[in-house]
Amino acid sequence: MVVTAWTRAALPLCLLGVLDGEEKSYGYALLGRLADAGLDGVKAATLYPALTRLEEEGAVAVEWGAGEGGPGRKYYRITEEGRARLRRDQAAWGDFARTVASLLGQGELAPRPGQGG
């Protein structure tokens, strides 16, 4: 998969989603999780700047920990501010996806929250 502008734009949301399900994670593991989900074109040169921006915005916290038989690793974990952003961005993404789907003649791909389905 080629990393498109859409992938780069959605990457912070995807990273927050992954980190929300884990206590903490490090860059290589995050790349693996993204690849397993189908975003296999994301490279370290795209991932680490996105993580740095999330850290600067207070959405993730960083800590150094021992590596597995090698040098230390930088671990990332979602903050409460990051969880609040994740909830906002999830809702905005859902609205955006439904709007695009309707413009492409596909109707609603998924019901709005609270509408059942």
Coordinates of C-alpha atoms in Angstrom, one line a residue:
M1 CA 0.0 0.0 0.0
V2 CA 1.3 3.4 -0.9
V3 CA 1.2 6.1 1.8
T4 CA -1.2 8.7 0.6
A5 CA -2.0 12.1 1.9
W6 CA -5.2 10.5 3.4
T7 CA -3.1 7.9 5.2
R8 CA -0.9 10.7 6.7
A9 CA -3.9 12.7 7.7
A10 CA -5.5 9.7 9.4
L11 CA -2.3 8.4 11.0
P12 CA -2.7 10.3 14.3
L13 CA -6.2 9.0 14.8
C14 CA -5.0 5.5 14.0
L15 CA -2.1 5.7 16.4
L16 CA -4.3 7.0 19.2
G17 CA -6.7 4.1 18.5
V18 CA -3.9 1.5 18.7
L19 CA -2.4 3.1 21.8
D20 CA -5.9 3.2 23.5
G21 CA -5.9 -0.5 23.4
E22 CA -2.5 -1.0 24.9
E23 CA -0.7 0.1 28.1
K24 CA 2.2 1.4 26.0
S25 CA 4.0 0.6 22.8
Y26 CA 7.1 1.4 20.8
G27 CA 7.6 2.5 17.3
Y28 CA 8.4 -0.8 15.6
A29 CA 5.5 -2.5 17.3
L30 CA 3.2 0.3 16.2
L31 CA 4.3 -0.1 12.6
G32 CA 3.5 -3.8 12.9
R33 CA 0.0 -3.1 14.3
L34 CA -0.6 -0.6 11.5
A35 CA 0.6 -3.1 8.9
D36 CA -1.6 -5.8 10.3
A37 CA -4.6 -3.5 10.0
G38 CA -3.7 -2.8 6.3
L39 CA -1.6 0.3 6.6
D40 CA 1.5 -1.5 5.6
G41 CA 3.0 1.4 3.6
V42 CA 3.7 3.5 6.7
K43 CA 7.4 4.0 7.2
A44 CA 9.4 5.1 10.2
A45 CA 10.0 8.5 8.5
T46 CA 6.2 9.1 8.6
L47 CA 5.5 7.4 11.9
Y48 CA 8.0 9.2 14.2
P49 CA 7.1 12.7 13.2
A50 CA 3.4 11.9 13.8
L51 CA 4.2 10.5 17.3
T52 CA 6.3 13.6 18.0
R53 CA 3.4 15.9 17.1
L54 CA 1.1 13.8 19.3
E55 CA 3.5 14.2 22.1
E56 CA 3.8 17.9 21.6
E57 CA 0.0 18.2 21.7
G58 CA -0.2 16.3 24.9
A59 CA -2.0 13.3 23.4
V60 CA 0.7 10.8 24.1
A61 CA 3.4 10.6 26.8
V62 CA 6.8 9.2 26.2
E63 CA 9.1 7.2 28.5
W64 CA 12.3 5.4 27.9
G65 CA 12.6 1.7 28.9
A66 CA 14.9 -1.2 28.5
G67 CA 15.0 -2.8 25.1
E68 CA 14.8 -6.5 24.6
G69 CA 18.5 -7.4 24.5
G70 CA 19.5 -4.2 22.9
P71 CA 19.5 -0.4 23.5
G72 CA 16.7 1.3 25.3
R73 CA 13.4 2.0 23.6
K74 CA 11.1 5.0 23.5
Y75 CA 7.6 3.9 24.7
Y76 CA 4.4 5.8 23.9
R77 CA 1.2 5.7 25.8
I78 CA -2.0 7.6 25.3
T79 CA -2.9 10.3 27.9
E80 CA -6.3 11.3 29.1
E81 CA -6.1 14.3 26.7
G82 CA -5.3 11.8 24.0
R83 CA -8.4 9.8 24.8
A84 CA -10.5 12.9 24.7
R85 CA -9.0 13.7 21.3
L86 CA -9.6 10.1 20.1
R87 CA -13.3 10.3 21.0
R88 CA -13.6 13.7 19.2
D89 CA -11.7 12.6 16.1
Q90 CA -13.6 9.3 15.9
A91 CA -16.9 11.1 15.8
A92 CA -15.5 13.6 13.2
W93 CA -14.1 10.7 11.1
G94 CA -17.4 8.9 11.1
D95 CA -19.2 12.1 10.0
F96 CA -16.6 12.7 7.3
A97 CA -16.8 9.1 6.0
R98 CA -20.6 9.1 5.9
T99 CA -20.5 12.4 3.9
V100 CA -18.0 11.1 1.4
A101 CA -19.9 7.9 1.0
S102 CA -23.1 9.7 0.3
L103 CA -21.4 11.9 -2.3
L104 CA -20.0 8.8 -4.0
G105 CA -23.5 7.3 -4.2
Q106 CA -22.9 4.7 -1.5
G107 CA -25.3 5.9 1.0
E108 CA -24.4 5.6 4.6
L109 CA -21.7 3.0 5.2
A110 CA -22.6 2.7 8.9
P111 CA -25.3 4.1 11.1
R112 CA -24.6 7.2 13.2
P113 CA -23.9 6.5 16.9
G114 CA -27.2 5.8 18.7
Q115 CA -29.1 4.9 15.5
G116 CA -28.7 1.2 15.8
G117 CA -28.0 -0.9 12.8

